Amino acid sequence: MKILRMNSIVAVIVILAVFTTFFSMNGIKVDARWKDHSTGYYSEKYRPQFHFTSEKNWMNDPNGLVFYKGKYHMFYQYNPYGNKGGNTSWGHAVSKDLVHWKHLPVALKPDKLGMIFSGSIVVDKHNTSGLFKAKSGGLVAIYTSAGDTQQQSIAYSTNEGKTWTKYKGNPVLPNPGIKDFRDPKVIWYEKEKKWVMILAAGDHVRFYSSKNLREWKYMSKFGENEGAHGGVWECPELFILPVNGDPNNTKWVLQVDINPGAVAGGSGGQYFIGEFDGIKFVNDHPPDEIRWVDYGKDFYATQTWFNTKNREIWIAWMNNWEYAESIPTHPWRGAMSLPRELTLKTFPGEGIKLVQTPVKELQRIEQNPYKWKNKRINPGKNVLSDISGKTIEITAEFELGSASEFGFKVRKGKNEETIIGYDAVRNQLFVDRTNSGQDQFNKQFAGKHMATLHPVDNRIKLHIFVDHSSVEVFGNNGEIVITDQIFPDPSSEGLELFAKNGDVLLISLTVNKLESIWQKNK
Ligand code: FRU
């Protein structure tokens, strides 16, 4: 009996000790599991831990995104021989959950028509192309052959994308005399049972149709006088989504990248909402209204996965052509963003907007959540001083108070920090990387990027992902997104919750450590 009582006292003491190690009255205490253990594979300085990077060499746009036989395929612009653009091929990786990736051999290599520039992949399940022996068809890649001119070519695969055969009749869409004529994205237009290609052509996009993926007919063009035109248009996208989840009310989204001339400088994405009737796209909004996809500097060449049924998911190259070839990473150069799920939502006074949220599959790598509720935050005291890390996810909701600015300082070190905050005077969400770490490699890199975000019921929600060399910030459930690379010293791991010139009410806060996606991939 006595022994039993002793045991339970010991147990209570142990539980209390563990509990108090986690939490204290003034701040949140952290245990040893939060320490970084990254050694070995994928542990180089700045190496992203939960974002996709190739093992080595240069990578840019995601290409040929397709869900097929239970796997998400990701191809990407890749230089197998160097850490700058060139020898452009299609690298290949595959994932069962959009989070953990397995590297596969290079899929498409340059040929006499040129390098393999960006493009897409479709599942030709009824063998419309006639390229497959089996009735069940296979995968067809539609890409730009970039040689003396840019033209569109196709290749097909009968073994789930492992190996590819280039079509003998390439190019399937020769160059009509337009210098920039590239990045075909092909979709299946069910109503007329035909393939539709959207293609970037300098300062506009063009639409083509085909019954067999081999012969293409010009249909229409869009954009010469619409949206932003500070640079060339690249990598277009076209998809349909329900508005506010209502399947009877759908809208088409046309996304196109621009380089340079984007909102934060250099390259970035813009989108249009409207109608597509199988032939042409009509913008619902005035031609000079510009809708930016992301307000940071590092979200480019985004593409959606083909064949994901009722989910629309995209991923982007987390980089900017302004400095992409000089970012200080080695032996890889270039990372992908997190995959994001897309919806359309109506906002009072603003109409319909594209909303992006990180895919729910990311919950698989969340570890050790610290949760907190209802705490008034005042200037001067960092209640998160016990939490630190290089791979963290923060979910927070604030009720505005007298503070003119509040938010988080992440990857904080002696002389550097990245500020992710809300400016309550200007109603702006921002990421300030002016003092975030190494930025000498390019004059355009340091800076502050912001976007208007209105509080809802006087509240602001932030969902933040911090990795070894990036931050992705989703404001108010993905109404606004800011994606920026940062290159802080590995020792800069501090985290601060701040309020400036007044207070703010922290309604709720969850901080997770995110597990590396690469450890198991050795
Ligand atoms: C966009 C882009 C595409 C092109 C590819 C070349 O980043 O310039 O227009 O196909 O990269 O790698």
Coordinates of C-alpha atoms and ligand atoms in Angstrom, one line a residue:
M1 CA 0.0 0.0 0.0
K2 CA 2.8 2.3 1.1
I3 CA 4.8 1.5 -2.0
L4 CA 1.8 2.2 -4.2
R5 CA 1.3 5.6 -2.5
M6 CA 5.0 6.4 -2.9
N7 CA 4.7 5.5 -6.6
S8 CA 1.8 7.8 -7.2
I9 CA 3.5 10.7 -5.5
V10 CA 6.6 10.1 -7.7
A11 CA 4.3 10.0 -10.7
V12 CA 2.6 13.3 -9.8
I13 CA 6.0 15.0 -9.2
V14 CA 7.2 13.7 -12.6
I15 CA 4.1 15.0 -14.4
L16 CA 4.3 18.4 -12.7
A17 CA 8.0 18.7 -13.6
V18 CA 7.3 17.9 -17.2
F19 CA 4.4 20.3 -17.2
T20 CA 6.4 23.2 -15.7
T21 CA 9.2 22.5 -18.2
F22 CA 6.7 23.2 -21.0
F23 CA 4.9 26.2 -19.6
S24 CA 5.6 29.0 -17.2
M25 CA 3.5 31.9 -16.0
N26 CA 5.3 34.4 -18.1
G27 CA 6.4 32.6 -21.2
I28 CA 6.4 29.2 -22.9
K29 CA 9.2 26.9 -21.9
V30 CA 10.6 24.5 -24.3
D31 CA 12.1 21.0 -23.9
A32 CA 15.1 19.5 -25.6
R33 CA 13.2 18.0 -28.4
W34 CA 13.0 21.4 -30.0
K35 CA 16.8 21.5 -30.5
D36 CA 17.8 21.1 -34.1
H37 CA 19.3 17.7 -34.9
S38 CA 19.9 18.1 -38.5
T39 CA 23.1 16.4 -39.5
G40 CA 24.0 14.5 -42.7
Y41 CA 21.7 14.3 -45.7
Y42 CA 20.1 17.7 -46.5
S43 CA 21.8 19.5 -43.7
E44 CA 23.9 22.1 -45.5
K45 CA 23.7 25.7 -44.5
Y46 CA 20.4 27.3 -45.6
R47 CA 19.1 23.9 -46.8
P48 CA 15.3 23.9 -46.6
Q49 CA 14.0 21.1 -44.3
F50 CA 10.3 20.9 -45.4
H51 CA 10.4 22.6 -48.8
F52 CA 11.4 20.7 -51.9
T53 CA 14.9 21.2 -53.3
S54 CA 16.9 19.0 -55.7
E55 CA 19.9 17.3 -54.2
K56 CA 22.2 19.5 -56.2
N57 CA 22.4 22.0 -59.0
W58 CA 20.1 24.6 -60.4
M59 CA 16.3 24.3 -60.4
N60 CA 13.6 26.7 -61.5
D61 CA 9.9 26.3 -62.5
P62 CA 7.7 23.4 -61.4
N63 CA 6.6 21.5 -64.6
G64 CA 4.3 18.7 -65.6
L65 CA 2.5 18.5 -62.2
V66 CA 0.2 15.5 -62.4
F67 CA -1.5 13.2 -60.0
Y68 CA -1.4 9.7 -61.5
K69 CA -2.0 6.2 -60.0
G70 CA -1.9 7.5 -56.4
K71 CA 1.2 9.6 -56.8
Y72 CA 1.9 13.3 -57.2
H73 CA 4.5 13.9 -59.8
M74 CA 6.6 17.0 -59.9
F75 CA 8.9 17.7 -62.8
Y76 CA 11.0 20.9 -62.8
Q77 CA 13.3 23.0 -64.8
Y78 CA 16.7 21.6 -64.1
N79 CA 20.4 22.0 -65.0
P80 CA 22.0 18.6 -64.3
Y81 CA 25.5 20.1 -64.9
G82 CA 25.6 23.4 -63.0
N83 CA 24.1 25.8 -60.5
K84 CA 22.9 28.4 -62.9
G85 CA 20.3 28.1 -65.7
G86 CA 21.3 26.2 -68.8
N87 CA 21.3 22.6 -70.2
T88 CA 17.6 22.9 -69.3
S89 CA 16.1 19.5 -68.7
W90 CA 13.1 18.2 -66.7
G91 CA 14.1 16.9 -63.2
H92 CA 11.6 14.6 -61.6
A93 CA 10.3 13.8 -58.1
V94 CA 7.3 11.9 -56.8
S95 CA 5.3 12.1 -53.6
K96 CA 2.4 10.2 -52.1
D97 CA 1.4 13.0 -49.8
L98 CA 2.7 16.3 -51.3
V99 CA 5.0 16.6 -48.3
H100 CA 7.7 13.9 -48.6
W101 CA 9.4 13.6 -52.0
K102 CA 11.5 10.9 -53.7
H103 CA 14.0 11.9 -56.3
L104 CA 13.8 10.2 -59.7
P105 CA 16.2 10.4 -62.7
V106 CA 16.1 13.3 -65.1
A107 CA 13.1 12.8 -67.3
L108 CA 13.6 14.9 -70.4
K109 CA 16.9 16.1 -71.8
P110 CA 17.7 18.7 -74.5
D111 CA 17.6 17.4 -78.1
K112 CA 18.2 18.9 -81.6
L113 CA 15.1 21.1 -81.2
G114 CA 16.7 22.7 -78.1
M115 CA 16.4 22.8 -74.4
I116 CA 13.3 21.5 -72.5
F117 CA 11.6 24.6 -71.2
S118 CA 8.5 24.7 -69.0
G119 CA 5.3 22.8 -69.8
S120 CA 2.7 20.5 -68.4
I121 CA 1.6 16.9 -68.3
V122 CA -1.9 15.4 -68.9
V123 CA -3.3 11.9 -68.3
D124 CA -4.4 10.8 -71.8
K125 CA -6.7 8.2 -70.3
H126 CA -8.7 7.4 -73.5
N127 CA -5.6 7.5 -75.7
T128 CA -6.9 10.5 -77.7
S129 CA -3.3 10.9 -78.9
G130 CA -3.1 7.4 -80.4
L131 CA 0.4 7.3 -78.9
F132 CA -0.3 4.4 -76.6
K133 CA -0.8 0.7 -77.4
A134 CA -3.0 0.2 -74.3
K135 CA -6.5 1.5 -74.3
S136 CA -5.9 2.9 -70.9
G137 CA -3.5 5.5 -72.4
G138 CA -0.7 7.1 -70.4
L139 CA 1.0 10.4 -69.7
V140 CA 1.7 13.1 -72.3
A141 CA 4.1 16.0 -71.6
I142 CA 3.6 19.2 -73.6
Y143 CA 6.7 21.5 -73.3
T144 CA 8.6 24.2 -75.1
S145 CA 11.5 23.2 -77.2
A146 CA 13.8 26.2 -76.8
G147 CA 16.4 26.3 -79.6
D148 CA 16.8 28.9 -82.2
T149 CA 13.1 29.6 -81.8
Q150 CA 10.5 28.5 -79.2
Q151 CA 8.0 25.9 -80.2
Q152 CA 5.9 23.3 -78.5
S153 CA 6.7 19.6 -78.5
I154 CA 5.3 16.5 -76.8
A155 CA 6.6 13.3 -75.3
Y156 CA 4.8 10.3 -73.9
S157 CA 5.4 7.8 -71.1
T158 CA 3.9 4.4 -70.6
N159 CA 5.6 3.7 -67.3
E160 CA 4.2 6.4 -64.9
G161 CA 6.7 9.1 -66.0
K162 CA 9.9 7.1 -65.5
T163 CA 11.0 7.2 -69.1
W164 CA 9.7 9.3 -72.0
T165 CA 9.6 9.0 -75.8
K166 CA 9.7 12.2 -77.7
Y167 CA 7.1 12.3 -80.5
K168 CA 8.6 12.0 -84.0
G169 CA 6.4 14.8 -85.4
N170 CA 7.8 17.5 -83.0
P171 CA 7.3 20.4 -82.9
V172 CA 3.5 20.0 -82.7
L173 CA 3.1 23.8 -82.6
P174 CA 5.8 25.6 -84.6
N175 CA 6.8 29.2 -83.8
P176 CA 4.5 31.7 -85.7
G177 CA 7.1 34.5 -85.6
I178 CA 6.7 35.4 -81.9
K179 CA 10.0 35.6 -79.9
D180 CA 8.6 34.6 -76.5
F181 CA 6.3 31.7 -77.3
R182 CA 6.4 29.2 -74.5
D183 CA 5.2 27.4 -71.3
P184 CA 2.1 25.4 -72.6
K185 CA -0.4 24.5 -69.9
V186 CA -2.9 21.9 -71.2
I187 CA -6.3 21.2 -69.6
W188 CA -9.1 18.9 -70.6
Y189 CA -12.3 20.9 -71.6
E190 CA -14.9 18.3 -70.7
K191 CA -17.9 20.2 -72.3
E192 CA -16.5 19.9 -75.8
K193 CA -14.3 16.9 -75.1
K194 CA -11.2 18.6 -76.3
W195 CA -7.7 19.7 -75.0
V196 CA -7.1 23.3 -74.5
M197 CA -3.6 24.8 -74.4
I198 CA -2.9 28.2 -72.8
L199 CA 0.5 29.6 -73.9
A200 CA 2.5 32.7 -73.1
A201 CA 3.2 34.8 -76.1
G202 CA 5.2 37.9 -75.1
D203 CA 2.7 40.4 -73.8
H204 CA -0.4 38.1 -73.9
V205 CA -1.6 34.5 -73.7
R206 CA -2.9 32.4 -76.6
F207 CA -5.5 29.6 -76.5
Y208 CA -5.2 26.6 -78.8
S209 CA -7.4 23.5 -79.0
S210 CA -6.7 19.9 -80.0
K211 CA -8.6 16.6 -80.2
N212 CA -5.4 14.5 -80.1
L213 CA -2.6 16.6 -78.4
R214 CA -0.7 16.4 -81.8
E215 CA -2.6 18.9 -83.9
W216 CA -3.3 22.3 -82.4
K217 CA -5.7 25.0 -83.7
Y218 CA -5.4 28.7 -82.7
M219 CA -8.6 29.9 -80.9
S220 CA -8.0 33.3 -79.3
K221 CA -5.7 35.6 -77.3
F222 CA -6.0 37.5 -74.1
G223 CA -4.2 40.2 -72.2
E224 CA -2.4 42.7 -74.4
N225 CA -4.3 45.5 -72.6
E226 CA -5.1 43.7 -69.4
G227 CA -3.3 43.6 -66.0
A228 CA 0.4 44.4 -65.4
H229 CA 2.8 44.7 -68.3
G230 CA 6.1 45.6 -66.7
G231 CA 7.8 42.6 -68.3
V232 CA 7.3 39.5 -70.4
W233 CA 4.4 37.2 -69.6
E234 CA 5.3 33.6 -68.7
C235 CA 3.9 30.3 -67.4
P236 CA 0.1 30.8 -67.7
E237 CA -2.4 28.7 -65.8
L238 CA -6.2 28.2 -66.3
F239 CA -8.6 26.5 -64.0
I240 CA -12.2 26.6 -62.8
L241 CA -13.3 26.9 -59.1
P242 CA -16.5 27.1 -57.2
V243 CA -17.2 30.5 -55.6
N244 CA -17.6 30.3 -51.8
G245 CA -17.8 26.5 -52.2
D246 CA -21.0 26.6 -54.3
P247 CA -20.7 24.1 -57.2
N248 CA -23.4 25.9 -59.1
N249 CA -21.5 29.2 -59.1
T250 CA -18.1 28.7 -60.8
K251 CA -15.5 31.1 -62.1
W252 CA -12.4 30.6 -64.3
V253 CA -9.1 31.8 -63.0
L254 CA -6.3 32.8 -65.5
Q255 CA -3.0 33.1 -63.7
V256 CA 0.1 34.5 -65.6
D257 CA 3.5 35.4 -64.4
I258 CA 5.4 38.5 -65.3
N259 CA 9.1 39.2 -65.3
P260 CA 10.0 41.9 -64.3
G261 CA 7.3 44.3 -63.1
A262 CA 5.7 42.3 -60.3
V263 CA 4.3 43.9 -57.1
A264 CA 7.5 43.5 -54.9
G265 CA 9.9 43.9 -57.8
G266 CA 11.3 41.5 -60.3
S267 CA 9.2 38.4 -61.2
G268 CA 5.8 37.5 -59.7
G269 CA 2.3 36.3 -60.5
Q270 CA -1.0 38.0 -61.3
Y271 CA -4.4 36.5 -61.9
F272 CA -7.7 37.4 -63.6
I273 CA -11.2 36.1 -62.7
G274 CA -13.7 35.6 -65.5
E275 CA -15.4 33.3 -68.0
F276 CA -13.9 30.8 -70.4
D277 CA -16.3 29.4 -73.0
G278 CA -13.9 26.8 -74.5
I279 CA -12.6 29.4 -77.0
K280 CA -11.8 32.7 -75.2
F281 CA -11.3 34.2 -71.8
V282 CA -13.3 37.3 -70.8
N283 CA -12.1 39.2 -67.7
D284 CA -14.9 40.0 -65.2
H285 CA -13.0 43.1 -64.0
P286 CA -11.7 46.3 -65.5
P287 CA -8.6 45.7 -67.6
D288 CA -6.4 47.9 -65.4
E289 CA -7.3 46.2 -62.2
I290 CA -4.3 44.1 -61.1
R291 CA -4.6 41.1 -58.8
W292 CA -1.4 39.8 -57.4
V293 CA -1.0 36.2 -56.4
D294 CA 1.6 36.7 -53.7
Y295 CA 3.0 40.0 -52.3
G296 CA 6.4 38.7 -51.4
K297 CA 9.3 38.4 -53.9
D298 CA 9.6 34.7 -54.1
F299 CA 6.6 33.0 -55.6
Y300 CA 7.0 32.4 -59.3
A301 CA 6.0 30.2 -62.2
T302 CA 3.2 28.5 -60.2
Q303 CA 1.4 25.5 -61.7
T304 CA -1.5 23.4 -60.6
W305 CA -1.6 19.6 -60.5
F306 CA -3.5 17.9 -63.3
N307 CA -6.1 15.3 -62.2
T308 CA -6.7 16.2 -58.6
K309 CA -10.5 16.0 -58.9
N310 CA -12.2 18.5 -56.7
R311 CA -9.0 19.9 -55.2
E312 CA -7.0 22.6 -57.0
I313 CA -3.4 22.6 -55.7
W314 CA -0.4 24.6 -56.9
I315 CA 3.2 25.0 -56.1
A316 CA 5.7 27.6 -57.2
W317 CA 9.4 28.2 -57.6
M318 CA 10.3 30.1 -54.5
N319 CA 12.6 32.6 -56.2
N320 CA 12.9 35.7 -58.3
W321 CA 14.8 36.1 -61.6
E322 CA 16.3 39.3 -60.2
Y323 CA 18.7 37.3 -58.0
A324 CA 17.9 33.6 -58.5
E325 CA 21.3 32.9 -60.0
S326 CA 23.2 34.4 -57.1
I327 CA 21.4 33.2 -54.0
P328 CA 24.1 31.9 -51.6
T329 CA 23.2 28.2 -51.5
H330 CA 25.2 25.2 -52.4
P331 CA 25.2 22.5 -53.8
W332 CA 21.6 23.2 -54.8
R333 CA 20.1 26.4 -56.0
G334 CA 16.4 27.0 -56.1
A335 CA 13.5 25.7 -53.8
M336 CA 9.8 25.2 -54.3
S337 CA 7.1 26.8 -52.2
L338 CA 4.8 24.8 -50.0
P339 CA 1.9 23.3 -52.1
R340 CA -1.2 25.4 -51.6
E341 CA -4.8 24.6 -52.0
L342 CA -6.9 27.2 -54.0
T343 CA -10.4 28.5 -53.5
L344 CA -12.4 31.5 -54.5
K345 CA -14.1 33.6 -51.9
T346 CA -16.2 36.8 -51.9
F347 CA -14.9 39.6 -49.7
P348 CA -17.2 42.5 -48.7
G349 CA -16.3 45.6 -50.8
E350 CA -13.7 43.7 -52.8
G351 CA -15.5 41.0 -54.7
I352 CA -14.1 37.6 -55.4
K353 CA -10.5 36.8 -54.6
L354 CA -8.3 33.8 -54.9
V355 CA -7.5 32.3 -51.5
Q356 CA -4.5 30.1 -50.9
T357 CA -4.0 27.8 -47.9
P358 CA -1.1 25.4 -47.3
V359 CA -2.2 21.8 -48.0
K360 CA -3.6 20.0 -45.0
E361 CA -1.1 17.2 -45.5
L362 CA 1.5 19.4 -43.9
Q363 CA 0.0 18.5 -40.5
R364 CA 1.9 15.2 -40.9
I365 CA 5.2 16.9 -40.0
E366 CA 3.9 19.0 -37.1
Q367 CA 5.6 18.2 -33.8
N368 CA 5.3 19.3 -30.2
P369 CA 2.6 22.0 -30.4
Y370 CA 2.7 24.8 -27.9
K371 CA -0.7 26.3 -27.4
W372 CA -1.7 29.5 -25.8
K373 CA -4.9 31.5 -25.3
N374 CA -6.0 35.0 -24.3
K375 CA -3.0 36.9 -23.3
R376 CA -2.5 40.7 -23.6
I377 CA 0.8 41.5 -25.3
N378 CA 2.5 44.7 -24.3
P379 CA 5.7 46.3 -25.7
G380 CA 9.0 45.4 -24.2
K381 CA 8.5 41.8 -23.1
N382 CA 9.1 38.8 -25.3
V383 CA 6.8 36.1 -24.0
L384 CA 8.2 33.6 -26.5
S385 CA 11.9 34.0 -25.4
D386 CA 12.1 30.3 -24.6
I387 CA 11.1 29.1 -28.0
S388 CA 13.5 29.0 -30.8
G389 CA 14.0 27.2 -34.0
K390 CA 14.7 27.2 -37.7
T391 CA 11.7 25.1 -38.8
I392 CA 8.5 26.4 -37.2
E393 CA 4.9 26.9 -37.9
I394 CA 3.0 29.6 -36.1
T395 CA -0.8 29.9 -36.1
A396 CA -2.0 33.0 -34.3
E397 CA -5.2 35.1 -34.0
F398 CA -5.1 38.7 -32.6
E399 CA -7.7 41.2 -31.6
L400 CA -6.5 44.7 -32.4
G401 CA -5.8 46.9 -29.5
S402 CA -3.9 50.1 -29.2
A403 CA -0.7 48.7 -30.8
S404 CA 0.3 50.3 -34.0
E405 CA 2.1 47.2 -35.1
F406 CA 2.3 43.6 -33.9
G407 CA 3.5 40.2 -35.0
F408 CA 6.5 38.0 -34.8
K409 CA 10.2 38.4 -35.3
V410 CA 11.7 35.1 -36.5
R411 CA 15.1 33.8 -37.2
K412 CA 16.3 36.4 -34.7
G413 CA 20.0 36.5 -33.9
K414 CA 22.4 39.0 -32.5
N415 CA 22.4 41.3 -35.5
E416 CA 19.5 40.1 -37.6
E417 CA 15.8 39.3 -37.7
T418 CA 12.9 38.9 -40.1
I419 CA 9.8 40.7 -39.0
I420 CA 6.4 39.4 -39.9
G421 CA 3.8 41.8 -38.8
Y422 CA 0.6 43.7 -39.1
D423 CA 0.6 47.4 -39.4
A424 CA -2.7 48.4 -37.8
V425 CA -2.4 52.0 -38.9
R426 CA -2.1 51.2 -42.6
N427 CA -4.0 47.9 -42.4
Q428 CA -1.1 46.1 -44.0
L429 CA 0.4 42.7 -43.5
F430 CA 4.2 42.7 -44.1
V431 CA 7.4 40.8 -44.2
D432 CA 10.5 42.9 -43.5
R433 CA 13.7 41.2 -44.6
T434 CA 15.8 44.4 -44.7
N435 CA 17.9 43.0 -41.9
S436 CA 17.3 39.2 -42.2
G437 CA 20.8 37.9 -42.8
Q438 CA 23.0 37.5 -45.8
D439 CA 21.8 39.8 -48.6
Q440 CA 24.9 41.2 -50.1
F441 CA 24.6 39.0 -53.2
N442 CA 22.1 41.4 -54.8
K443 CA 21.1 45.0 -54.2
Q444 CA 17.4 44.2 -54.8
F445 CA 17.2 41.5 -52.2
A446 CA 16.8 43.3 -48.9
G447 CA 13.4 45.0 -48.5
K448 CA 10.0 45.1 -46.9
H449 CA 7.0 43.6 -48.7
M450 CA 3.4 44.4 -47.8
A451 CA -0.2 44.1 -48.8
T452 CA -3.5 45.5 -47.6
L453 CA -5.4 43.2 -45.3
H454 CA -8.5 44.3 -43.5
P455 CA -9.3 42.9 -40.0
V456 CA -12.4 40.7 -39.8
D457 CA -14.4 41.6 -36.6
N458 CA -11.4 43.5 -35.5
R459 CA -9.2 40.4 -35.7
I460 CA -6.2 39.4 -37.8
K461 CA -5.1 35.8 -38.3
L462 CA -1.5 34.8 -39.2
H463 CA -0.3 31.4 -40.4
I464 CA 3.4 31.4 -40.8
F465 CA 6.0 28.8 -42.0
V466 CA 9.6 29.4 -41.2
D467 CA 12.2 27.2 -42.8
H468 CA 16.0 27.5 -43.0
S469 CA 15.9 30.0 -45.8
S470 CA 12.3 31.2 -46.3
V471 CA 9.1 32.5 -44.7
E472 CA 5.6 32.0 -46.1
V473 CA 2.9 34.0 -44.4
F474 CA -0.8 33.5 -44.9
G475 CA -3.0 36.4 -43.7
N476 CA -6.6 35.8 -42.6
N477 CA -6.9 32.2 -43.8
G478 CA -5.0 32.8 -47.0
E479 CA -6.7 36.0 -48.3
I480 CA -3.2 37.5 -48.6
V481 CA 0.1 35.6 -48.9
I482 CA 3.7 36.8 -48.7
T483 CA 6.5 34.5 -49.6
D484 CA 10.1 35.5 -49.1
Q485 CA 13.5 33.9 -49.0
I486 CA 15.8 34.8 -46.2
F487 CA 19.4 33.7 -45.5
P488 CA 20.0 34.2 -41.7
D489 CA 23.0 32.7 -39.9
P490 CA 22.2 29.2 -38.7
S491 CA 22.6 30.4 -35.1
S492 CA 19.8 32.9 -35.5
E493 CA 17.0 30.9 -34.1
G494 CA 15.2 33.3 -31.8
L495 CA 11.4 34.0 -31.9
E496 CA 9.7 37.1 -30.5
L497 CA 6.1 38.1 -30.2
F498 CA 5.9 41.9 -30.3
A499 CA 3.6 44.8 -30.0
K500 CA 4.6 48.3 -30.8
N501 CA 3.2 51.6 -29.2
G502 CA 0.4 49.9 -27.4
D503 CA -1.1 46.5 -26.7
V504 CA -2.8 43.7 -28.7
L505 CA -4.8 40.8 -27.5
L506 CA -3.5 37.4 -28.5
I507 CA -6.6 35.3 -28.8
S508 CA -4.8 32.1 -29.6
L509 CA -1.4 30.9 -30.5
T510 CA 0.0 27.5 -31.6
V511 CA 3.6 27.0 -32.4
N512 CA 4.8 23.7 -33.9
K513 CA 8.2 22.5 -34.8
L514 CA 8.2 21.0 -38.2
E515 CA 10.0 17.8 -38.9
S516 CA 12.4 17.5 -41.7
I517 CA 10.9 15.8 -44.8
W518 CA 14.3 14.6 -45.9
Q519 CA 15.6 12.3 -43.1
K520 CA 13.6 9.3 -44.2
N521 CA 14.6 9.9 -47.8
K522 CA 18.2 8.9 -47.6
Ligands
FRU1 C1 10.0 31.1 -66.2 C2 10.8 30.7 -67.4 C3 9.9 30.1 -68.4 C4 10.8 29.2 -69.2 C5 11.7 28.7 -68.2 C6 13.1 28.4 -68.6 O1 10.8 31.1 -65.0 O2 11.5 31.8 -67.9 O3 9.2 31.1 -69.2 O4 10.1 28.2 -69.9 O5 11.7 29.6 -67.1 O6 13.8 27.7 -67.7

